[in-house]
Coordinates of C-alpha atoms in Angstrom, one line a residue:
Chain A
X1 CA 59.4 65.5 67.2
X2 CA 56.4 67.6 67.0
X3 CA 56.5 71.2 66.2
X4 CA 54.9 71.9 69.5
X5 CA 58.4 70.1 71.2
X6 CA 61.0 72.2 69.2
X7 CA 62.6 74.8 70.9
X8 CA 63.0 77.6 68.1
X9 CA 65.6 80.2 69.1
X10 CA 65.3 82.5 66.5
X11 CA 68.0 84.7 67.7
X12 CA 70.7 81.9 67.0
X13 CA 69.0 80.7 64.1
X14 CA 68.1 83.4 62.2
X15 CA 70.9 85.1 59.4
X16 CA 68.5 87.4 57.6
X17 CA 65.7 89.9 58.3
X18 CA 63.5 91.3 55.2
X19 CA 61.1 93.8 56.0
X20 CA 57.9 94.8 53.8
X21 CA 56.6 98.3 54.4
X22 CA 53.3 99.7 53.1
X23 CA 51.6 96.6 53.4
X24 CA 48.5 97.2 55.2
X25 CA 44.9 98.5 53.7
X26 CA 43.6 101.7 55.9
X27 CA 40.3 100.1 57.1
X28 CA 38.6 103.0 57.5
X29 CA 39.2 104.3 53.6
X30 CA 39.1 102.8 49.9
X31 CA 42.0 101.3 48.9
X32 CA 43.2 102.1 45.6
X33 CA 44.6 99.0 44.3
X34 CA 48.2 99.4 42.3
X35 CA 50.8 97.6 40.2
X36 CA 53.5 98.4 42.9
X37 CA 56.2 95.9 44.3
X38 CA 56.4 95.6 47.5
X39 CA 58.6 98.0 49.7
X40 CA 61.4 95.9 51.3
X41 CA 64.0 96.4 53.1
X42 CA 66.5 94.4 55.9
X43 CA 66.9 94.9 59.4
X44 CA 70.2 93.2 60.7
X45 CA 69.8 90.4 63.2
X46 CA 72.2 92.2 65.7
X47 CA 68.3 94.2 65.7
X48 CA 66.5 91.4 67.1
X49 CA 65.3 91.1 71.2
X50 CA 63.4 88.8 73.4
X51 CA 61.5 89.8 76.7
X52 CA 63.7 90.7 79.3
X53 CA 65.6 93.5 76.8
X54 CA 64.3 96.7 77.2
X55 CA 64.0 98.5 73.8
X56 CA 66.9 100.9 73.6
X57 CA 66.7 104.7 71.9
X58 CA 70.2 105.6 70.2
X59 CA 71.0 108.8 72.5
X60 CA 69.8 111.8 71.1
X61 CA 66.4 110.4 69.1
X62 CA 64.3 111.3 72.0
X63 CA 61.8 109.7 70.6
X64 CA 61.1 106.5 67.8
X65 CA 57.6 104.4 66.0
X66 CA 56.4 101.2 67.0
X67 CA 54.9 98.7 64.6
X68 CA 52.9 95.6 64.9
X69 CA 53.8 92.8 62.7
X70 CA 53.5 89.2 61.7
X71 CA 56.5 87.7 61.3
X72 CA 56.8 84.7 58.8
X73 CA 60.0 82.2 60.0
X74 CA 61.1 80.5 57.0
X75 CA 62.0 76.6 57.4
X76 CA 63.4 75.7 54.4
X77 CA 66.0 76.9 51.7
X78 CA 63.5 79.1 49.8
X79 CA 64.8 80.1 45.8
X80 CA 62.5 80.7 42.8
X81 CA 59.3 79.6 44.8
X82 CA 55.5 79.6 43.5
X83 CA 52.9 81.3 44.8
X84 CA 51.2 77.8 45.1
X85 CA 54.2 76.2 47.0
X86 CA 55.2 79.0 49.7
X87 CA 53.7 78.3 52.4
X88 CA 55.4 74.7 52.5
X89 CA 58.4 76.7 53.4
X90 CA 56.4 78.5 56.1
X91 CA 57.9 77.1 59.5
X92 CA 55.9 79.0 61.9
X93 CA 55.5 82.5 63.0
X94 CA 56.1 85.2 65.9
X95 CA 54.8 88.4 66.8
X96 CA 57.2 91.0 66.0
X97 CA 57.6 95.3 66.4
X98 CA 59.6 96.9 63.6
X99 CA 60.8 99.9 65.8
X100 CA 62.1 102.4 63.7
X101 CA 63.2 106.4 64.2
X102 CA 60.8 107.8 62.0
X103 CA 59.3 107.4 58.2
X104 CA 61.7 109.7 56.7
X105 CA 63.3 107.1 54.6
X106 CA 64.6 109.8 52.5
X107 CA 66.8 111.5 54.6
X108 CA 68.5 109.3 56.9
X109 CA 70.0 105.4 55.7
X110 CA 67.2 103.3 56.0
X111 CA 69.6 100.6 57.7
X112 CA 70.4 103.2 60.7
X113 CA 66.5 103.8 61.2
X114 CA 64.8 100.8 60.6
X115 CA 68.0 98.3 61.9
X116 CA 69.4 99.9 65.1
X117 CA 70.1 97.5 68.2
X118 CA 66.8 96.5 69.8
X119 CA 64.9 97.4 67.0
X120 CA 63.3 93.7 66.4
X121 CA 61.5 92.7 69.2
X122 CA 60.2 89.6 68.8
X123 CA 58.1 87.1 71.0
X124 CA 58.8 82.9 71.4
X125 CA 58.0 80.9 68.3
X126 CA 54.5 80.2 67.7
X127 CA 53.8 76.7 65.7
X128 CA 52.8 77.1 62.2
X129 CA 49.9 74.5 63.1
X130 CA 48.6 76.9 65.9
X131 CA 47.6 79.8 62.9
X132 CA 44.7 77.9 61.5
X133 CA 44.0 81.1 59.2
X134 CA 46.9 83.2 58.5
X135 CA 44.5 85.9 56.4
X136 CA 43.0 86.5 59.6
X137 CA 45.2 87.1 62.6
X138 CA 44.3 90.0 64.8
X139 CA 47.4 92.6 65.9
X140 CA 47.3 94.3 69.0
X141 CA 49.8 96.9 70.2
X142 CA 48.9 99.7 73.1
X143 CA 51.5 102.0 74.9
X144 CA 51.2 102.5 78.6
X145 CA 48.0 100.9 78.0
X146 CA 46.2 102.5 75.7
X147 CA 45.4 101.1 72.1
X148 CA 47.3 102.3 68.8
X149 CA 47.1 99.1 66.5
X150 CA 44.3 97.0 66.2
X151 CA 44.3 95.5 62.8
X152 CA 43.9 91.7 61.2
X153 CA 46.2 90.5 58.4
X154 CA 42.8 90.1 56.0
X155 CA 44.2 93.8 55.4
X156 CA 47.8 93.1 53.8
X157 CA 48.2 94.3 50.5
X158 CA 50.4 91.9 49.4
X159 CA 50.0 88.1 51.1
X160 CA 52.2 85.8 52.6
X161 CA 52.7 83.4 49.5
X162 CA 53.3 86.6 47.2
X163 CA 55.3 88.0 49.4
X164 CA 57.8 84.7 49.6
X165 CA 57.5 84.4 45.6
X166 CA 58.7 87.7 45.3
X167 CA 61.4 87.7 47.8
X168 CA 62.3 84.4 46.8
X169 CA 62.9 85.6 42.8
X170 CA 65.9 87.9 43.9
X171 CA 67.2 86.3 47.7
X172 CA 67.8 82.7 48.4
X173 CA 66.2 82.0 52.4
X174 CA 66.8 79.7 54.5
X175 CA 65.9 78.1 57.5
X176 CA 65.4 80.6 60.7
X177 CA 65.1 83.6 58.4
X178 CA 62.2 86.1 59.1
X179 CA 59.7 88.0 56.8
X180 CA 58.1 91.0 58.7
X181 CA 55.2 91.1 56.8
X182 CA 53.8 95.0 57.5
X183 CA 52.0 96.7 59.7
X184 CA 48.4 97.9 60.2
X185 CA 47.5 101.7 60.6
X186 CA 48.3 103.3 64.2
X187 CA 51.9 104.1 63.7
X188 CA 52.7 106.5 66.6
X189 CA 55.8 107.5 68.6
X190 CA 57.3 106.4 72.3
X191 CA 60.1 107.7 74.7
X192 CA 61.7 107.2 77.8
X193 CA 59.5 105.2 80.3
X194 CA 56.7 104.5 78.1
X195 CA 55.9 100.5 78.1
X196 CA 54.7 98.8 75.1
X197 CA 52.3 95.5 75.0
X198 CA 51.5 93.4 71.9
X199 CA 49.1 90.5 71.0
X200 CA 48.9 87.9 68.0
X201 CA 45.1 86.8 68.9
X202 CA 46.0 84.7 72.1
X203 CA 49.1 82.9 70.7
X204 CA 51.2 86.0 71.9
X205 CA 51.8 88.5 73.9
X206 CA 54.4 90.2 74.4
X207 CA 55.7 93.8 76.7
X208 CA 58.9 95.7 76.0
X209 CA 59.8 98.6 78.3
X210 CA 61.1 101.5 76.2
X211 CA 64.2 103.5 77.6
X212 CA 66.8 105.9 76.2
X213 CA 70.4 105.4 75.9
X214 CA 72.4 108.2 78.1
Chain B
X1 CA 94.8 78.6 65.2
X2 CA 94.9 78.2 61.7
X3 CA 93.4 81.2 59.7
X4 CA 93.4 79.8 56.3
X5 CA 90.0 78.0 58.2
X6 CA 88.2 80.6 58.2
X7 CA 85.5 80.1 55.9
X8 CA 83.9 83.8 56.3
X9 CA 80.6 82.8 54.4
X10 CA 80.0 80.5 57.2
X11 CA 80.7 82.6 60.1
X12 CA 79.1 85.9 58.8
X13 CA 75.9 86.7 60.0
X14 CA 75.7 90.3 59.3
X15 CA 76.8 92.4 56.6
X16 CA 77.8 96.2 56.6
X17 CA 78.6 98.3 54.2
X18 CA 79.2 101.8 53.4
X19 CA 78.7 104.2 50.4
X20 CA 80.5 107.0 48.9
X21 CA 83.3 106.8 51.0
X22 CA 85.9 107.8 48.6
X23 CA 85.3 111.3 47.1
X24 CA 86.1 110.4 43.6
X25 CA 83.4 107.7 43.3
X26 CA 80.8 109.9 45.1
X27 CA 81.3 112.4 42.6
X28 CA 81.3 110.4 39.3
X29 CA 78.1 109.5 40.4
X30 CA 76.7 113.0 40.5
X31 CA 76.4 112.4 44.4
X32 CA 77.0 114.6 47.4
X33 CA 79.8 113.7 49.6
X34 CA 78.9 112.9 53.1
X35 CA 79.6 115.0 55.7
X36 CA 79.1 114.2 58.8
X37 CA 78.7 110.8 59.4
X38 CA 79.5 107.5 57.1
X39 CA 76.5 106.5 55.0
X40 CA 75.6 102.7 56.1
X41 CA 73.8 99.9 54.4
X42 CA 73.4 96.3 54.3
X43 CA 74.2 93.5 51.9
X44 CA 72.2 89.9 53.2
X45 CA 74.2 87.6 54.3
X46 CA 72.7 85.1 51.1
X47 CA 74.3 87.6 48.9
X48 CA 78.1 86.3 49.1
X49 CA 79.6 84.1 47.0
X50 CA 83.4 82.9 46.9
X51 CA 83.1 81.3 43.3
X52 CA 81.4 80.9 40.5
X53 CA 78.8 83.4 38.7
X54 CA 77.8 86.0 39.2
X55 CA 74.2 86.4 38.2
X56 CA 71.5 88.8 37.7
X57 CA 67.5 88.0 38.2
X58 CA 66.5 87.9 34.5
X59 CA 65.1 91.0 33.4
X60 CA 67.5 93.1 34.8
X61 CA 70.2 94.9 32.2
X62 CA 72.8 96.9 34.5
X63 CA 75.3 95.8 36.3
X64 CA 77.9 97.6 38.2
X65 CA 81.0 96.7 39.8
X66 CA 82.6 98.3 43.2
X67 CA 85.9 96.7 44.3
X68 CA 85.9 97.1 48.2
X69 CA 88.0 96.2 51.0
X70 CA 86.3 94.2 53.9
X71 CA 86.8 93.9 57.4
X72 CA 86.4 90.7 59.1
X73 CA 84.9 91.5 63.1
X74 CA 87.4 89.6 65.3
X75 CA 85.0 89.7 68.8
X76 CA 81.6 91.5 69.9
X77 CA 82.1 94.9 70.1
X78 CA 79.5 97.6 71.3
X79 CA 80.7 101.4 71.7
X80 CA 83.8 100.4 70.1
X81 CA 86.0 103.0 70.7
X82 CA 88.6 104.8 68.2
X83 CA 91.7 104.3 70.1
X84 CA 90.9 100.7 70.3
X85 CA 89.0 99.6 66.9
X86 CA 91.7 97.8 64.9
X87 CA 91.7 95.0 68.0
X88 CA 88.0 94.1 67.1
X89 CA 89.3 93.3 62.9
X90 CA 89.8 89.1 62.8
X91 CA 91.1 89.8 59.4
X92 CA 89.9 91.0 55.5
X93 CA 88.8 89.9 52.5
X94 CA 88.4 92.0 49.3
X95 CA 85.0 92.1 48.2
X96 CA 82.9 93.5 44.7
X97 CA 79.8 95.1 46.3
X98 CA 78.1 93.8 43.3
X99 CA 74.8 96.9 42.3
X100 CA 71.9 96.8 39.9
X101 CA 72.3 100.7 39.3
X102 CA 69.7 101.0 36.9
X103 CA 67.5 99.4 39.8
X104 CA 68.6 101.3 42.0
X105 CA 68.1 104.6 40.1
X106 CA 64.6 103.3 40.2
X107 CA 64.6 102.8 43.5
X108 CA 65.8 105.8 44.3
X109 CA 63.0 107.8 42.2
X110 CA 60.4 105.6 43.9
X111 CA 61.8 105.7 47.2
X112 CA 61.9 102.8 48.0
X113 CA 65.5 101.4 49.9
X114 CA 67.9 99.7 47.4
X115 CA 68.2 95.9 49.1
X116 CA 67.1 95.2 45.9
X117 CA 69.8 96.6 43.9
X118 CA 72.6 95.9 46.3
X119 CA 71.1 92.5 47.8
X120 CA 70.4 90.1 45.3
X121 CA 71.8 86.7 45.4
X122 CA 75.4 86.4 44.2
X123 CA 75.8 90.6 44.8
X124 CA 78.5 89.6 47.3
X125 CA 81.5 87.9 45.8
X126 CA 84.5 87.6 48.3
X127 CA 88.0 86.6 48.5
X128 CA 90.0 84.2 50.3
X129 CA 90.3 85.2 54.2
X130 CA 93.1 87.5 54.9
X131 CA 94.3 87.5 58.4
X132 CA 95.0 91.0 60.0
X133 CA 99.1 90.1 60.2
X134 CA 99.2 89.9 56.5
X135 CA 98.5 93.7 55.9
X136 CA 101.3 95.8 57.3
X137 CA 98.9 98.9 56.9
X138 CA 95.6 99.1 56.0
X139 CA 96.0 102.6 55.1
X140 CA 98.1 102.2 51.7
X141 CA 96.2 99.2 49.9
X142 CA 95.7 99.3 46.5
X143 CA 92.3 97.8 45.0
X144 CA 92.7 97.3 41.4
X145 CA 89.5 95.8 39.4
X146 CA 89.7 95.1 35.7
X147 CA 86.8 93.6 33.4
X148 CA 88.2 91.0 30.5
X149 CA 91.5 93.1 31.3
X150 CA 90.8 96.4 31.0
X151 CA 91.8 98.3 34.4
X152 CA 88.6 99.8 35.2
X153 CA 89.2 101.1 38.9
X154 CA 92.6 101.1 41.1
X155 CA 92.7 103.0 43.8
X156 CA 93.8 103.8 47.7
X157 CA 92.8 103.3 50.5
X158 CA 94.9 106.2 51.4
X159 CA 91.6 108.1 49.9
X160 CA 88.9 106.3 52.0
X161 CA 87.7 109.7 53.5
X162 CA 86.6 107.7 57.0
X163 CA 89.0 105.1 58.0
X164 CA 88.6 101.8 59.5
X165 CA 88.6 103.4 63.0
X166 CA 86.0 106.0 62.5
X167 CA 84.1 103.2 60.7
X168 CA 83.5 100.8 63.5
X169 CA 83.4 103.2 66.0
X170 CA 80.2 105.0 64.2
X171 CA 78.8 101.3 63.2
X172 CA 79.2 99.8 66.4
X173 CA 77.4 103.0 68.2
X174 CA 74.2 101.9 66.6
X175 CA 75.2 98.1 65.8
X176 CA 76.1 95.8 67.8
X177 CA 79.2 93.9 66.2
X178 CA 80.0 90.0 66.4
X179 CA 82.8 87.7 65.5
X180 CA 82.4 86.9 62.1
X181 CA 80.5 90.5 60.9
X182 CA 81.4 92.0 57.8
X183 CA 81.9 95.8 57.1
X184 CA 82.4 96.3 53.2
X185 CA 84.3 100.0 53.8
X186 CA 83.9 101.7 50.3
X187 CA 84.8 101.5 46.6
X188 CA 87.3 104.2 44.6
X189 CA 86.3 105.9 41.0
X190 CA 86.0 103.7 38.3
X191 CA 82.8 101.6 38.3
X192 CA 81.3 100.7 35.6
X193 CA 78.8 98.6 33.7
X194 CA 79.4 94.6 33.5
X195 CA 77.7 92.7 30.5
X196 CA 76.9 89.0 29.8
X197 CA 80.1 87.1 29.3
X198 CA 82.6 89.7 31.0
X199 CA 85.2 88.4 33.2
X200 CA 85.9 90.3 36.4
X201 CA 89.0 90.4 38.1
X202 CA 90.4 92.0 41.3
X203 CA 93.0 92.5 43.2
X204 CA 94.5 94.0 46.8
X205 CA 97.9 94.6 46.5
X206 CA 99.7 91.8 45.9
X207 CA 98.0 89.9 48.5
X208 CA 95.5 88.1 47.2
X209 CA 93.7 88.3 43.4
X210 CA 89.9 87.5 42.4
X211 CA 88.4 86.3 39.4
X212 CA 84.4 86.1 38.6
X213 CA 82.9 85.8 35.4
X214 CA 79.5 87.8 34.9
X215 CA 76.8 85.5 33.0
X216 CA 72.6 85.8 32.8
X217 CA 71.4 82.5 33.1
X218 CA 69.2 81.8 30.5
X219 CA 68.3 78.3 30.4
X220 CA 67.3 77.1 33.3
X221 CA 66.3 79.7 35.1
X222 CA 62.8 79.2 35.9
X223 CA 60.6 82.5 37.0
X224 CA 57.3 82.6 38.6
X225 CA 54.7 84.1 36.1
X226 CA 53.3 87.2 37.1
X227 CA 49.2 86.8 35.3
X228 CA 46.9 84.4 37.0
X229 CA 45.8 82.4 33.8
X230 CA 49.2 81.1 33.6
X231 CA 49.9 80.1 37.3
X232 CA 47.6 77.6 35.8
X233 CA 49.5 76.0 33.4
X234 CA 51.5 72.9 34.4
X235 CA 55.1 73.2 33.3
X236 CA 56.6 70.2 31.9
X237 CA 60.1 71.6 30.9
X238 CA 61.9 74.8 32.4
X239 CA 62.2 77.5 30.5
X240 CA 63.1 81.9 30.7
X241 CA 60.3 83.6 31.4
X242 CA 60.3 87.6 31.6
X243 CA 60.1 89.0 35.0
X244 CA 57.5 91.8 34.7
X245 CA 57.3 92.2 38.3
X246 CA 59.5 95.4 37.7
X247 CA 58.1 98.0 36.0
X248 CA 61.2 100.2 34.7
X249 CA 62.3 101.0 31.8
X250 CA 66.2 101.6 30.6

């Protein structure tokens, strides 16, 4: 069975979310390189939607951030893994949006604003084959339309492979599970009625309304 | 159906848990109470164990133990109300929410979220699955922990300061819940720092008893090398290597 024929259901599939924050190089200034780990953190999978879910604001928020992000899907029990050998556990990819209410990690639990339902929208599977060069995929998100991300993955900070080594030190993945692997610059914030749109080059494209909860 | 089937490793696909929920432990750890609403976290679903070791990436020093009683999720449950919350609980198990504190001191300082400290694998030990019919009421349990013996916490939880209703109502506002979720609800007073070779035991009441030894692994435990010039080396037996990825010192 080719990749291309397997029907990848991440939703059923999927037991574990790790999200890597402060991964992306500002373009437009110097980056300062540092010794730092990267930032994780998990979003539960009860987070995770397909088109056809409208993305849901807990009552009250008013408003929440949208993020752009390729997600890595893992495809093979993944412990103690070289840099070299990561990307053999790579099974493909999907665009993802790590909604979140806000960057104040400090004072709410990072679970409650980075996890809430509907806060992993994610679009179909894409092939690991179809990816030819995965330090140079463009992200797209707009809102109603106009543009707010547009950034390429030849900006992370830390790579796919390091970023599997590292996780893989401390977690043992497995098949279905997800890496969100950070966002570009163009972090801004959406309410009630606005409609988002994302792209991953031409391999996907997805569009979540946005709604509150009453 | 018969519950001593439930495996809950295999039917857990998300993990809940919540801190300083008893107001001795919150204060030992020089830690404001929460008012207001429960303070939620997660544990990865790779963390659980139901035997064995329990192990800490090499490098690390502290490790603490937090005896916990866990809910089992019985059927989906959104909006979960009060009134009705104890007909969503399949069951329990009792559970050590297993924490690097020195990492997640660190963490803190940094601040950075603790997955690290709370998520590693083998952070999750659990019991045997408890159906719901074997605990008359889940407000007088006592969760006793001892290391090589020593009674380290024992506690209530009479003293949980939100109960298993307020718990999944709150959790299942923002969280949707599904058969087979897990919600670790707190740990009493009394945790304290494992070391290499200590034997941890646990207990709930008299209804069901735990027993994991803590040991580093160090012989073979292989660890990716941080510096380039050694990526290039070709192993050709397994040995400890310091993970320097980590920059703290205690």
């Amino acid at each position: 069975m080719s990749e291309q024929e397997l029907k990848i259901d991440l939703k059923s599939i999927c037991k574990n979310i790790i999200g890597i924050g402060k991964n992306y190089k500002d373009p437009s200034k110097e980056h300062v390189p540092t010794n730092e780990d990267p930032f994780i953190f998990a979003k539960p999978i009860s987070s995770l939607i397909t088109e056809g879910t409208s993305i849901k604001i807990p009552k009250g928020w008013g408003t929440i951030i949208h993020e752009v992000e390729l997600g890595v899907v893992i495809g093979k029990t993944t412990k103690f893994v070289t840099e070299e050998n990561a990307m053999d556990h790579v099974l493909g990819y999907v665009l993802a949006l790590d909604m979140g209410k806000s960057l104040e990690f400090d004072k709410y639990p990072i679970l409650l604003i980075k996890g809430f339902d509907t806060s992993c929208p994610i679009s179909d599977f894409i092939a690991k084959s179809k990816i030819k060069d995965v330090d140079n995929v463009n992200l797209k998100l707009s809102v109603n339309g106009q543009v707010r991300h547009d950034g390429n993955t030849k900006d992370l900070i830390h790579k796919i492979p390091r970023l599997i080594s590292y996780l893989s030190n401390f977690f043992t993945m497995d098949y279905g599970d997800l890496i969100l692997t950070g966002t570009p610059v163009g972090i801004s914030t959406v309410r009630h009625g606005d409609l988002i749109e994302a792209s991953l080059e031409d391999l996907a494209n997805i569009k979540f309304p946005v709604v509150e909860i009453q | 159906m018969a519950s001593q089937s439930i495996k809950v490793q295999s039917i857990c696909r998300n993990i809940i848990a919540v801190g300083r929920n008893y107001t001795e432990h919150a204060k030992e750890l020089g830690n404001p109470v929460p008012k207001g609403n429960p303070l939620v976290f997660g544990k990865p679903v790779s963390s659980i164990i139901t035997e064995g070791e329990i192990q800490i990436p090499h490098g690390w020093k502290e490790l603490h133990h937090e005896v916990e009683l866990g809910v089992v999720v019985g059927k989906p449950g959104k909006f979960i109300k009060k009134e009705n919350a104890m007909d969503y609980v399949l069951g329990y198990v009792l559970v050590l929410d297993m924490t690097a504190r020195g990492i997640q001191e660190q963490l803190k300082k940094q601040g950075y979220p603790w997955l690290l400290a709370k998520g590693f694998d083998t952070s999750c030990p659990i019991s045997d699955f408890i159906p719901k019919s074997a605990v008359s009421d889940v407000n007088n349990l006592n969760l006793k922990l001892t290391v090589n013996g020593d009674v380290k916490q024992n506690g209530n939880t009479k003293d949980m300061i939100f109960k298993l209703p307020d718990l999944l109502s709150y959790i299942s506002s923002y969280f949707k819940l599904e058969y087979g979720d897990l919600i670790l609800t707190g740990t009493p007073s009394g945790v304290s720092a494992v070391k290499h070779g200590d034997v941890i035991e646990a207990s709930l009441d008299d209804i069901v008893k735990i027993k994991f030894p803590f040991r580093l692994k160090e012989r073979n435990m292989f660890c990716k090398i941080q510096y380039k010039v050694a990526s290039n080396i070709k192993f050709n037996k397994i040995f400890v290597v310091s993970l320097t990825k980590i920059n703290i010192n205690f």
